[in-house]
Short mmCIF file of C-alpha atoms in Angstrom, two decimals:
data_model
loop_
_atom_site.label_atom_id
_atom_site.label_comp_id
_atom_site.label_asym_id
_atom_site.label_seq_id
_atom_site.Cartn_x
_atom_site.Cartn_y
_atom_site.Cartn_z
CA MET D 1170 17.21 1.59 -125.88
CA LYS D 1171 17.25 1.49 -129.97
CA ALA D 1172 17.25 3.96 -132.24
CA ILE D 1173 16.39 4.03 -135.87
CA ILE D 1174 19.20 5.37 -138.56
CA SER D 1175 18.18 5.90 -142.11
CA VAL D 1176 19.85 6.59 -144.82
CA THR D 1177 18.16 7.85 -148.43
CA GLY D 1178 19.97 9.15 -151.30
CA LYS D 1179 22.06 8.08 -155.02
CA ASP D 1180 23.91 4.96 -154.46
CA SER D 1181 27.59 5.49 -154.31
CA VAL D 1182 30.99 3.27 -153.03
CA GLY D 1183 30.97 3.00 -148.92
CA ILE D 1184 27.46 4.56 -147.88
CA ILE D 1185 27.09 1.50 -145.43
CA ALA D 1186 30.82 1.42 -144.10
CA LYS D 1187 30.95 5.25 -143.55
CA VAL D 1188 27.67 5.05 -141.72
CA SER D 1189 29.08 1.53 -139.53
CA ALA D 1190 32.18 3.59 -139.15
CA VAL D 1191 30.05 6.56 -137.06
CA CYS D 1192 27.94 3.88 -135.42
CA ALA D 1193 31.49 2.11 -134.17
CA ASN D 1194 33.35 5.23 -133.17
CA TYR D 1195 30.82 6.12 -130.66
CA LYS D 1196 29.88 2.44 -129.53
CA ALA D 1197 26.38 2.02 -130.98
CA ASN D 1198 25.62 -1.53 -132.04
CA ILE D 1199 24.19 -2.38 -135.50
CA THR D 1200 21.29 -4.74 -134.82
CA GLU D 1201 19.51 -5.15 -138.06
CA ILE D 1202 20.32 -3.31 -141.40
CA THR D 1203 17.78 -3.67 -144.31
CA GLN D 1204 18.98 -1.74 -147.39
CA SER D 1205 17.79 -1.52 -151.02
CA VAL D 1206 18.79 0.13 -154.05
CA LEU D 1207 16.20 1.67 -157.00
CA HIS D 1208 17.68 2.04 -160.09
CA GLU D 1209 20.50 4.75 -158.84
CA TYR D 1210 18.86 5.73 -155.64
CA PHE D 1211 19.66 4.05 -152.37
CA ALA D 1212 17.95 3.43 -149.18
CA MET D 1213 18.42 2.19 -146.01
CA ILE D 1214 17.50 1.38 -142.24
CA MET D 1215 19.32 0.06 -139.69
CA LEU D 1216 18.41 -0.46 -136.36
CA CYS D 1217 21.15 0.20 -133.46
CA ASP D 1218 21.34 -0.68 -129.33
CA ILE D 1219 22.36 2.72 -128.56
CA THR D 1220 22.46 1.69 -124.87
CA GLY D 1221 26.14 2.11 -124.24
CA ILE D 1222 26.89 5.36 -126.69
CA THR D 1223 29.37 7.24 -125.79
CA VAL D 1224 28.05 10.93 -126.17
CA PRO D 1225 24.16 12.29 -125.79
CA PHE D 1226 22.76 11.00 -128.36
CA ALA D 1227 21.79 14.88 -129.62
CA GLU D 1228 25.49 14.71 -131.07
CA PHE D 1229 25.38 11.54 -132.44
CA SER D 1230 22.79 12.18 -134.37
CA ASP D 1231 24.51 15.65 -135.45
CA GLN D 1232 27.31 13.79 -136.33
CA LEU D 1233 24.70 11.65 -138.75
CA THR D 1234 22.86 14.23 -140.35
CA LYS D 1235 26.49 15.81 -140.76
CA LEU D 1236 27.85 12.61 -142.44
CA GLY D 1237 24.90 12.59 -145.15
CA ARG D 1238 25.59 16.60 -145.70
CA ASP D 1239 28.99 16.35 -146.60
CA ASN D 1240 27.83 12.91 -148.67
CA ASN D 1241 24.85 14.05 -149.85
CA LEU D 1242 22.39 11.77 -148.26
CA GLU D 1243 19.60 12.51 -145.98
CA ILE D 1244 21.10 10.45 -142.98
CA HIS D 1245 18.63 10.76 -140.07
CA ALA D 1246 18.66 9.21 -136.63
CA MET D 1247 15.59 9.15 -134.45
CA HIS D 1248 14.64 7.46 -131.22
CA GLU D 1249 12.94 3.93 -131.62
CA ASP D 1250 9.64 5.34 -129.47
CA ILE D 1251 8.50 7.78 -132.18
CA PHE D 1252 7.83 4.61 -134.58
CA ASN D 1253 6.73 2.62 -131.60
CA SER D 1254 4.12 5.09 -130.36
CA MET D 1255 2.95 5.96 -133.84
CA HIS D 1256 2.79 2.30 -135.36
CA LYS D 1257 1.62 0.01 -132.32
CA ILE D 1258 -0.98 0.06 -129.88
CA MET F 7 12.02 -4.80 -136.33
CA LEU F 8 9.66 -2.37 -136.96
CA ASP F 9 8.31 -2.43 -140.47
CA THR F 10 9.93 -0.75 -142.95
CA LYS F 11 7.09 0.62 -144.55
CA ASP F 12 5.96 2.12 -141.64
CA ILE F 13 9.40 3.81 -140.82
CA MET F 14 9.58 4.91 -143.86
CA GLU F 15 5.76 6.38 -143.53
CA THR F 16 6.98 8.24 -140.35
CA ILE F 17 10.35 9.72 -142.05
CA GLN F 18 7.93 11.14 -144.88
CA MET F 19 5.34 12.51 -142.49
CA ILE F 20 8.48 14.52 -141.08
CA ARG F 21 10.71 15.69 -144.10
CA GLU F 22 7.68 16.57 -146.54
CA GLU F 23 4.07 16.42 -144.65
CA ASN F 24 5.23 18.98 -142.53
CA LEU F 25 4.58 16.83 -139.44
CA ASP F 26 5.64 18.95 -136.26
CA VAL F 27 4.84 19.00 -132.70
CA ARG F 28 3.34 23.09 -132.90
CA THR F 29 4.03 23.72 -129.34
CA ILE F 30 5.26 23.12 -125.45
CA THR F 31 3.08 25.33 -123.22
CA MET F 32 3.81 25.37 -119.85
CA GLY F 33 1.44 26.70 -117.92
CA ILE F 34 2.59 28.66 -114.40
CA SER F 35 0.67 29.90 -111.73
CA LEU F 36 0.73 33.35 -110.52
CA PHE F 37 -1.22 32.95 -107.31
CA ASP F 38 1.82 32.70 -105.33
CA CYS F 39 3.55 36.40 -106.45
CA VAL F 40 0.31 38.42 -105.29
CA SER F 41 1.78 41.46 -103.38
CA ASP F 42 0.17 44.69 -102.70
CA ASP F 43 3.66 46.60 -103.76
CA GLU F 44 4.24 46.86 -107.36
CA LYS F 45 7.80 46.38 -107.56
CA ALA F 46 7.50 43.10 -104.97
CA LEU F 47 5.04 41.27 -107.50
CA CYS F 48 7.05 42.47 -110.77
CA ASP F 49 9.63 40.48 -109.38
CA ARG F 50 8.52 37.47 -108.01
CA VAL F 51 6.68 36.99 -110.81
CA TYR F 52 10.13 37.69 -113.11
CA ASP F 53 11.50 34.55 -110.29
CA LYS F 54 9.17 32.12 -110.38
CA LEU F 55 8.82 32.15 -114.30
CA THR F 56 12.20 32.42 -114.76
CA ARG F 57 12.90 29.62 -112.37
CA LYS F 58 10.41 27.14 -113.73
CA ALA F 59 10.61 27.73 -117.32
CA GLU F 60 14.59 27.82 -117.08
CA HIS F 61 15.20 24.24 -119.06
CA LEU F 62 12.00 24.55 -120.93
CA VAL F 63 13.64 25.18 -124.00
CA ARG F 64 16.38 23.20 -123.85
CA THR F 65 14.24 20.19 -123.26
CA GLY F 66 12.07 21.26 -125.94
CA GLU F 67 15.05 20.95 -128.57
CA ASP F 68 16.27 17.73 -126.75
CA LEU F 69 13.23 16.43 -127.52
CA GLU F 70 13.11 17.43 -131.56
CA LYS F 71 16.81 15.69 -131.85
CA ARG F 72 15.71 12.35 -129.75
CA TYR F 73 12.41 11.98 -132.36
CA GLY F 74 13.92 13.30 -135.10
CA VAL F 75 10.76 15.67 -135.03
CA PRO F 76 10.38 19.44 -135.23
CA ILE F 77 9.15 20.97 -131.88
CA VAL F 78 8.51 24.32 -133.58
CA ASN F 79 7.40 26.92 -130.73
CA LYS F 80 8.09 26.80 -127.17
CA ARG F 81 5.54 28.89 -125.04
CA VAL F 82 4.61 29.90 -121.61
CA SER F 83 1.21 30.95 -120.65
CA VAL F 84 0.56 32.38 -116.61
CA THR F 85 -2.52 32.84 -114.58
CA PRO F 86 -4.69 35.32 -116.26
CA VAL F 87 -2.85 39.04 -115.65
CA SER F 88 -6.54 40.31 -113.98
CA LEU F 89 -6.49 37.60 -111.20
CA ILE F 90 -3.26 38.98 -109.94
CA GLY F 91 -3.03 42.67 -110.42
CA GLY F 92 -5.07 43.14 -107.64
CA ARG F 93 -5.24 47.12 -106.90
CA LEU F 94 -2.54 47.85 -109.74
CA SER F 95 -2.77 50.93 -111.47
CA PRO F 96 -2.76 51.54 -115.21
CA ASP F 97 0.36 52.29 -115.53
CA GLY F 98 1.47 49.31 -113.04
CA TYR F 99 -0.05 46.61 -115.62
CA ILE F 100 2.49 47.67 -118.27
CA ARG F 101 4.93 47.39 -116.00
CA LEU F 102 3.85 44.30 -115.32
CA ALA F 103 3.12 43.59 -118.98
CA HIS F 104 6.84 44.63 -119.74
CA THR F 105 8.22 41.93 -116.76
CA LEU F 106 6.87 39.20 -118.59
CA GLN F 107 7.99 40.30 -121.78
CA LYS F 108 11.62 40.35 -119.71
CA ALA F 109 11.02 37.10 -118.90
CA ALA F 110 9.93 35.35 -121.80
CA GLU F 111 13.67 37.32 -123.53
CA THR F 112 15.26 35.76 -120.61
CA LEU F 113 13.54 32.18 -121.30
CA GLY F 114 13.79 32.17 -125.11
CA ILE F 115 10.94 31.57 -125.95
CA ASN F 116 8.70 32.84 -128.21
CA PHE F 117 5.33 33.66 -126.88
CA ILE F 118 4.00 34.43 -123.33
CA GLY F 119 0.18 34.55 -123.05
CA GLY F 120 -2.40 35.39 -120.33
CA TYR F 121 -2.15 39.36 -120.65
CA SER F 122 -6.04 37.90 -120.18
CA ALA F 123 -9.07 38.34 -117.98
CA LEU F 124 -12.71 36.31 -117.32
CA VAL F 125 -15.43 39.01 -117.59
CA HIS F 126 -18.10 36.82 -119.10
CA LYS F 127 -20.25 37.62 -116.67
CA GLY F 128 -19.57 41.12 -115.39
CA MET F 129 -15.91 43.13 -114.78
CA THR F 130 -14.06 43.88 -111.88
CA GLU F 131 -12.41 47.24 -111.40
CA SER F 132 -9.04 44.82 -111.98
CA ASP F 133 -10.11 43.64 -114.79
CA LYS F 134 -11.20 46.79 -116.52
CA ARG F 135 -8.27 48.63 -115.56
CA LEU F 136 -6.47 45.36 -117.49
CA ILE F 137 -8.35 45.73 -120.39
CA GLU F 138 -7.99 49.29 -121.08
CA SER F 139 -4.03 48.21 -120.50
CA ILE F 140 -3.98 46.11 -123.33
CA PRO F 141 -3.69 48.14 -126.16
CA ARG F 142 -0.62 49.73 -125.04
CA ALA F 143 0.69 46.52 -123.47
CA LEU F 144 0.80 45.64 -126.95
CA ALA F 145 2.29 48.01 -128.24
CA GLU F 146 4.73 48.47 -126.18
CA THR F 147 6.13 44.33 -126.49
CA GLU F 148 6.47 41.53 -128.70
CA LEU F 149 6.27 38.36 -127.31
CA LEU F 150 2.98 38.90 -124.96
CA CYS F 151 -0.11 37.55 -125.79
CA SER F 152 -3.49 38.87 -124.33
CA SER F 153 -6.74 37.33 -124.26
CA VAL F 154 -9.96 38.17 -122.76
CA ASN F 155 -13.39 35.67 -122.57
CA VAL F 156 -16.81 37.75 -122.16
CA ALA F 157 -19.03 34.91 -122.66
CA THR F 158 -19.98 30.99 -121.77
CA THR F 159 -23.05 29.13 -121.87
CA LYS F 160 -23.72 29.10 -118.13
CA ALA F 161 -23.45 33.56 -118.10
CA GLY F 162 -24.64 34.49 -121.45
CA ILE F 163 -22.62 37.15 -123.31
CA ASN F 164 -21.55 40.29 -121.77
CA MET F 165 -21.84 43.01 -124.43
CA ASP F 166 -20.71 45.65 -122.43
CA ALA F 167 -17.31 43.58 -121.94
CA ILE F 168 -17.62 42.69 -126.11
CA ARG F 169 -18.36 46.72 -126.28
CA LEU F 170 -15.31 47.86 -124.28
CA MET F 171 -13.23 45.60 -126.60
CA GLY F 172 -13.91 47.32 -130.06
CA GLY F 173 -12.31 50.33 -128.71
CA VAL F 174 -9.72 48.35 -127.28
CA ILE F 175 -8.81 46.53 -131.15
CA ARG F 176 -9.12 49.34 -132.66
CA GLU F 177 -6.73 51.05 -130.69
CA THR F 178 -4.46 48.15 -130.83
CA ALA F 179 -4.31 48.54 -134.29
CA TYR F 180 -3.28 52.12 -134.43
CA ARG F 181 -1.17 51.82 -131.53
CA THR F 182 0.83 49.50 -133.69
CA ARG F 183 0.35 50.67 -137.13
CA ASP F 184 3.56 51.10 -138.15
CA ARG F 185 3.78 47.77 -138.08
CA GLN F 186 0.74 46.54 -139.85
CA SER F 187 -1.24 46.85 -136.45
CA ILE F 188 0.76 43.49 -135.76
CA GLY F 189 -0.60 44.31 -131.77
CA CYS F 190 -4.76 42.79 -133.06
CA ALA F 191 -2.69 39.49 -133.71
CA LYS F 192 -1.70 38.60 -130.35
CA LEU F 193 -5.27 39.96 -128.93
CA VAL F 194 -7.83 37.25 -128.98
CA VAL F 195 -11.82 37.82 -127.96
CA PHE F 196 -12.96 34.37 -126.69
CA ALA F 197 -16.51 32.71 -125.82
CA ASN F 198 -16.27 29.59 -123.67
CA VAL F 199 -12.33 29.87 -123.65
CA PRO F 200 -10.37 26.08 -122.18
CA GLU F 201 -8.16 26.79 -119.24
CA ASP F 202 -5.64 24.75 -120.71
CA ASN F 203 -5.27 25.75 -124.20
CA PRO F 204 -1.69 25.35 -125.18
CA PHE F 205 -2.04 27.79 -128.75
CA MET F 206 -1.46 31.47 -128.67
CA ALA F 207 -2.75 33.85 -128.83
CA GLY F 208 -5.40 32.48 -126.47
CA ALA F 209 -3.42 30.43 -123.63
CA PHE F 210 -3.34 31.08 -120.41
CA HIS F 211 -3.09 28.55 -117.33
CA GLY F 212 -6.61 28.56 -115.40
CA VAL F 213 -7.11 28.72 -112.13
CA GLY F 214 -8.30 25.11 -111.48
CA GLU F 215 -4.64 24.00 -112.77
CA PRO F 216 -1.85 22.86 -110.96
CA GLU F 217 0.89 25.34 -109.98
CA CYS F 218 2.78 23.92 -113.25
CA VAL F 219 2.17 21.84 -115.72
CA ILE F 220 2.96 20.92 -119.78
CA ASN F 221 0.76 21.35 -122.02
CA VAL F 222 0.99 20.15 -125.94
CA GLY F 223 -0.37 21.31 -129.43
CA VAL F 224 0.31 18.69 -132.13
CA SER F 225 -0.34 20.00 -135.59
CA GLY F 226 -0.26 17.97 -138.99
CA PRO F 227 -2.22 19.27 -141.82
CA GLY F 228 0.66 18.33 -144.57
CA VAL F 229 -0.38 14.73 -143.56
CA VAL F 230 -4.03 14.52 -143.55
CA SER F 231 -3.96 15.64 -146.76
CA SER F 232 -1.31 13.67 -148.59
CA ALA F 233 -2.89 10.84 -146.95
CA ILE F 234 -6.64 12.19 -148.09
CA ARG F 235 -4.78 12.56 -151.70
CA ARG F 236 -3.86 8.82 -151.91
CA ALA F 237 -6.83 7.44 -150.81
CA GLY F 238 -7.94 8.00 -154.28
CA PRO F 239 -11.83 8.46 -155.50
CA CYS F 240 -13.04 6.55 -152.28
CA ASP F 241 -16.17 7.73 -150.19
CA LEU F 242 -16.57 9.76 -147.33
CA SER F 243 -17.16 6.84 -144.71
CA GLU F 244 -13.60 5.37 -146.00
CA LEU F 245 -12.50 9.05 -145.85
CA ALA F 246 -13.53 9.77 -142.70
CA ASP F 247 -11.50 6.37 -141.51
CA VAL F 248 -8.58 7.88 -143.40
CA ILE F 249 -8.10 10.77 -141.51
CA LYS F 250 -9.02 9.00 -137.90
CA LYS F 251 -5.78 6.81 -138.41
CA THR F 252 -3.76 9.94 -139.74
CA ALA F 253 -5.17 11.78 -136.33
CA PHE F 254 -4.15 9.18 -134.69
CA LYS F 255 -0.58 8.83 -135.70
CA ILE F 256 -0.18 12.58 -135.53
CA THR F 257 -1.50 12.60 -132.10
CA ARG F 258 0.82 9.43 -130.65
CA VAL F 259 3.80 12.05 -131.51
CA GLY F 260 2.08 14.81 -129.49
CA GLN F 261 1.45 12.30 -126.47
CA LEU F 262 5.12 10.51 -126.85
CA VAL F 263 6.94 14.57 -126.76
CA ALA F 264 4.35 15.79 -123.77
CA HIS F 265 4.95 12.68 -121.38
CA GLU F 266 8.46 12.77 -122.06
CA ALA F 267 8.51 16.45 -121.62
CA ALA F 268 6.46 16.48 -118.61
CA LYS F 269 8.92 13.97 -117.50
CA ALA F 270 12.22 15.75 -118.27
CA LEU F 271 10.88 18.93 -116.63
CA ASP F 272 9.52 17.32 -113.41
CA VAL F 273 5.83 18.79 -114.52
CA PRO F 274 2.92 17.51 -113.89
CA PHE F 275 1.32 16.51 -117.91
CA GLY F 276 -1.55 18.63 -118.80
CA ILE F 277 -3.17 17.70 -121.83
CA VAL F 278 -2.45 17.01 -125.64
CA ASP F 279 -4.57 19.57 -127.75
CA LEU F 280 -5.53 17.78 -130.96
CA SER F 281 -5.67 20.52 -133.37
CA LEU F 282 -4.77 21.07 -137.23
CA ALA F 283 -3.15 23.68 -136.87
CA PRO F 284 -1.45 25.04 -140.58
CA THR F 285 1.58 27.57 -141.40
CA PRO F 286 1.75 29.52 -143.91
CA ALA F 287 4.17 27.10 -145.71
CA ILE F 288 2.89 25.01 -148.77
CA GLY F 289 1.12 22.18 -148.20
CA ASP F 290 0.52 22.75 -144.46
CA SER F 291 -2.96 23.98 -145.37
CA VAL F 292 -6.40 23.31 -143.89
CA ALA F 293 -8.40 25.09 -146.82
CA GLN F 294 -5.80 22.20 -148.61
CA ILE F 295 -7.28 19.34 -146.45
CA LEU F 296 -10.49 20.41 -147.87
CA GLU F 297 -9.96 20.90 -150.81
CA ASN F 298 -8.02 17.11 -151.49
CA MET F 299 -11.77 16.41 -150.29
CA GLY F 300 -13.15 17.34 -153.22
CA LEU F 301 -14.24 20.87 -153.38
CA GLU F 302 -12.73 23.32 -156.00
CA SER F 303 -12.08 25.80 -153.22
CA THR F 304 -12.51 26.68 -149.97
CA GLY F 305 -15.55 28.55 -149.14
CA ALA F 306 -17.32 26.70 -152.31
CA HIS F 307 -20.80 25.47 -151.16
CA GLY F 308 -20.39 22.61 -149.84
CA THR F 309 -17.24 23.63 -147.10
CA THR F 310 -19.23 23.62 -143.86
CA ALA F 311 -20.05 20.01 -143.83
CA ALA F 312 -16.36 18.96 -145.45
CA LEU F 313 -15.19 20.76 -142.75
CA ALA F 314 -17.23 19.58 -139.75
CA MET F 315 -16.69 15.54 -140.87
CA LEU F 316 -12.85 16.79 -140.69
CA ASN F 317 -13.05 18.47 -137.62
CA ASP F 318 -15.08 15.50 -136.18
CA ALA F 319 -12.88 12.73 -137.34
CA VAL F 320 -9.49 14.28 -135.96
CA LYS F 321 -11.35 14.26 -132.86
CA LYS F 322 -12.23 10.43 -132.78
CA GLY F 323 -9.07 9.23 -134.29
CA GLY F 324 -7.02 11.50 -131.66
CA VAL F 325 -9.07 10.78 -128.73
CA MET F 326 -7.77 7.23 -128.12
CA ALA F 327 -4.39 8.69 -128.92
CA SER F 328 -4.07 10.49 -126.01
CA SER F 329 -4.41 9.90 -122.54
CA HIS F 330 -5.66 13.36 -121.72
CA VAL F 331 -6.93 15.84 -124.21
CA GLY F 332 -8.16 19.68 -123.63
CA GLY F 333 -7.58 22.79 -124.99
CA LEU F 334 -9.30 24.04 -128.24
CA SER F 335 -8.89 20.50 -130.06
CA GLY F 336 -10.15 21.31 -133.41
CA ALA F 337 -9.04 22.26 -136.78
CA PHE F 338 -8.07 25.64 -137.16
CA ILE F 339 -8.79 28.17 -139.72
CA PRO F 340 -6.83 31.06 -139.03
CA VAL F 341 -6.49 32.82 -142.58
CA SER F 342 -3.18 34.82 -142.59
CA GLU F 343 -1.29 31.49 -141.62
CA ASP F 344 -2.51 29.14 -144.26
CA ALA F 345 -1.80 29.28 -147.69
CA GLY F 346 -4.94 27.84 -148.71
CA MET F 347 -7.07 30.09 -146.98
CA ILE F 348 -5.35 33.06 -148.27
CA ALA F 349 -5.13 32.10 -151.80
CA ALA F 350 -9.33 31.65 -151.18
CA VAL F 351 -10.10 35.03 -149.93
CA GLU F 352 -7.64 36.51 -152.89
CA ARG F 353 -9.73 34.54 -155.45
CA GLY F 354 -13.08 35.71 -153.46
CA SER F 355 -13.94 32.43 -152.78
CA LEU F 356 -14.40 33.01 -148.97
CA SER F 357 -15.94 35.52 -147.40
CA LEU F 358 -16.17 36.77 -143.96
CA GLU F 359 -19.64 35.36 -143.90
CA LYS F 360 -18.31 32.16 -144.36
CA LEU F 361 -15.86 31.73 -142.41
CA GLU F 362 -18.48 32.61 -139.80
CA ALA F 363 -20.61 29.30 -140.85
CA MET F 364 -17.31 27.78 -140.63
CA THR F 365 -16.86 27.95 -137.42
CA ALA F 366 -19.83 26.51 -136.40
CA VAL F 367 -18.11 23.39 -136.97
CA CYS F 368 -14.88 23.41 -135.65
CA SER F 369 -12.57 25.23 -133.56
CA VAL F 370 -11.59 28.16 -133.14
CA GLY F 371 -13.53 31.05 -134.83
CA LEU F 372 -12.53 34.09 -137.07
CA ASP F 373 -9.55 33.89 -136.65
CA MET F 374 -6.43 35.97 -137.83
CA ILE F 375 -8.08 37.95 -140.60
CA ALA F 376 -7.27 41.66 -141.73
CA ILE F 377 -10.15 43.75 -142.52
CA PRO F 378 -10.30 47.44 -143.60
CA GLY F 379 -8.22 50.05 -140.97
CA ASP F 380 -11.72 52.27 -141.23
CA THR F 381 -14.37 49.32 -140.06
CA THR F 382 -15.82 51.17 -137.00
CA GLU F 383 -16.13 50.00 -133.89
CA ASP F 384 -19.64 49.46 -133.63
CA VAL F 385 -19.05 46.83 -136.58
CA ILE F 386 -16.17 45.19 -134.99
CA CYS F 387 -18.40 44.57 -131.97
CA GLY F 388 -21.20 43.50 -133.78
CA ILE F 389 -18.62 41.12 -135.92
CA ILE F 390 -17.51 39.87 -132.18
CA ALA F 391 -20.86 39.36 -131.37
CA ASP F 392 -22.04 37.63 -133.97
CA GLU F 393 -19.12 35.03 -133.49
CA ILE F 394 -20.20 34.96 -129.40
CA SER F 395 -23.37 33.85 -130.01
CA ILE F 396 -22.36 31.11 -132.22
CA GLY F 397 -19.80 29.90 -129.30
CA VAL F 398 -22.30 30.43 -126.62
CA ALA F 399 -25.67 28.93 -127.99
CA ASN F 400 -23.46 25.76 -129.12
CA THR F 401 -21.94 25.26 -126.05
CA LYS F 402 -18.78 25.48 -127.56
CA THR F 403 -14.83 27.28 -127.80
CA THR F 404 -15.59 30.38 -130.59
CA ALA F 405 -13.21 33.49 -130.63
CA VAL F 406 -12.07 36.61 -132.79
CA ARG F 407 -9.17 37.66 -133.54
CA LEU F 408 -9.43 40.34 -135.88
CA ILE F 409 -6.95 42.82 -137.33
CA PRO F 410 -8.38 46.09 -138.36
CA ALA F 411 -5.28 47.14 -140.15
CA TYR F 412 -4.45 50.74 -140.15
CA GLY F 413 -4.75 52.57 -143.60
CA LYS F 414 -5.50 49.45 -145.49
CA LYS F 415 -8.84 48.81 -147.93
CA PRO F 416 -10.16 45.47 -149.59
CA GLY F 417 -7.87 43.90 -151.90
CA ASP F 418 -4.63 45.42 -149.96
CA ARG F 419 -2.52 43.19 -148.35
CA VAL F 420 -0.82 42.80 -144.69
CA GLU F 421 2.59 41.09 -144.23
CA PHE F 422 3.21 39.87 -140.19
CA GLY F 423 5.90 37.46 -141.32
CA GLY F 424 7.18 33.86 -139.54
CA LEU F 425 4.26 31.78 -138.40
CA LEU F 426 1.84 34.98 -138.76
CA GLY F 427 2.12 34.71 -141.90
CA TYR F 428 0.11 37.69 -144.54
CA ALA F 429 -3.44 38.03 -145.38
CA PRO F 430 -5.40 39.77 -147.92
CA VAL F 431 -7.97 42.07 -146.40
CA ILE F 432 -11.45 41.23 -146.40
CA PRO F 433 -14.72 43.34 -147.40
CA VAL F 434 -16.65 43.69 -144.22
CA ARG F 435 -20.79 44.92 -144.36
CA THR F 436 -20.90 48.77 -143.66
CA ASP F 437 -24.19 48.67 -142.30
CA SER F 438 -24.31 49.12 -138.41
CA PRO F 439 -24.91 47.69 -135.76
CA SER F 440 -24.59 50.53 -133.41
CA VAL F 441 -28.27 51.15 -131.60
CA PHE F 442 -27.93 47.00 -131.10
CA ILE F 443 -24.76 47.39 -129.93
CA GLY F 444 -25.43 50.27 -127.69
CA ARG F 445 -28.14 48.49 -125.63
CA GLY F 446 -25.29 47.04 -123.40
CA GLY F 447 -25.89 44.69 -120.36
CA ARG F 448 -25.73 40.96 -120.65
CA ILE F 449 -27.43 38.98 -123.92
CA PRO F 450 -29.32 36.02 -121.12
CA ALA F 451 -27.71 31.98 -121.39
CA PRO F 452 -29.31 29.75 -123.35
CA ILE F 453 -31.74 27.69 -121.99
CA HIS F 454 -29.97 24.91 -122.61
CA SER F 455 -27.44 25.59 -120.03
CA LEU F 456 -29.45 25.03 -117.53
CA LYS F 457 -28.54 21.04 -116.84
CA ASN F 458 -28.54 20.30 -113.26
#
């Protein structure tokens, strides 16, 4: 089971570290990262294997949203099925 | 890995363009609750609803978190109550209405639909008692929705039922006069009503439906609107393609949520309703789509053509994205629930007559339109008869949800709040159709209904 974590907002030191720490904390395995910085804006998409996460996905997602709020970033974790449904036939 | 562009597109649709799943509606049959004892009937109804839909709201919330897409409403529709009421007295019907309200409160859902009667060819005694109880039932409850089907292409138009509904609508407006006549926002008069519609106020669980079913209504006018804006000055064939592709993506989200909700609740999946359902939120407007297509204002000449194309393209895109399509499936044009429609009426660009023409090419009908409080019963019946005949003659669903706002005049405003929004009171022709309406009887079914 995979989830996609999207992070957008103003660039600052340690964004990847903070998001990765939450993933590690709940045993979500990061399998792929793409990220870019355009002017001072940061955008990252992480693909995570959430098969072994230690809490329900909703709680994992809430933790990331909270991390985003605390750091002035938009962070959303969404199950990959929504993207597959929309963009693959 | 998925394409980054695709991922960002989905996120943008949800965060900025108001993509949501408008409703997960659980249809529940009440046939096995029938009893000749009023208390036993009410108890069984309450028990069954609270048992079957116990996990509906939680499941909706879980899916919302899982996919990151808002699921705005969780609702229940039931077997048309006039079919299970049997010998209930008018007061008995009111008590059943309160039972439905109580069950809805316990479940935490936003609406419960099915305080309904199907009287397209004639009325049973039970149907009549239910219809006459509607104004009180809607005045004394908050979450209950009611609908009456007065015509089908097969049966023709029951003008006696329309005559009755004119009075019911006015009385409902009066009984809820202290709340801007809001009762009328929960009452729909239909032609060719679908039995699996997940949208309120017209949802009920039809007689051909299983014991319990999950139907889902998608939304997304904001997404279509943005896609059209991005498409720039292309021709209409290309524009139709843009709409189809967008509708496909929107519907796939609905299909995914419907499938997963049905699995989680262990209830069969019924249909996805491919409707563009607007909200009063800025940008989530069907009128804005029409204006992005190139009209100065919704209501301008050309509106019906633009809407017809939009409606058709949405269906073509959506139908491949879902395994079962049903319900109303088309663009909704409610006035009070669409910021662009409200603005067009306030500008004087959109009249009741143009709205009527638009309903010939889209779902559903004259929806959430506030009319002057002193509009006579006969005129209301005339408006209903016109709209219903469009549905009957075109073998499509049409409906009327009018709010004769008590004490209000053209130019005044009626505020309902939330998804129901607000509406400017629209002027209505006052020439009387009373002799025509007073004839009663049935308008025969059109010749093209004889297909066998």
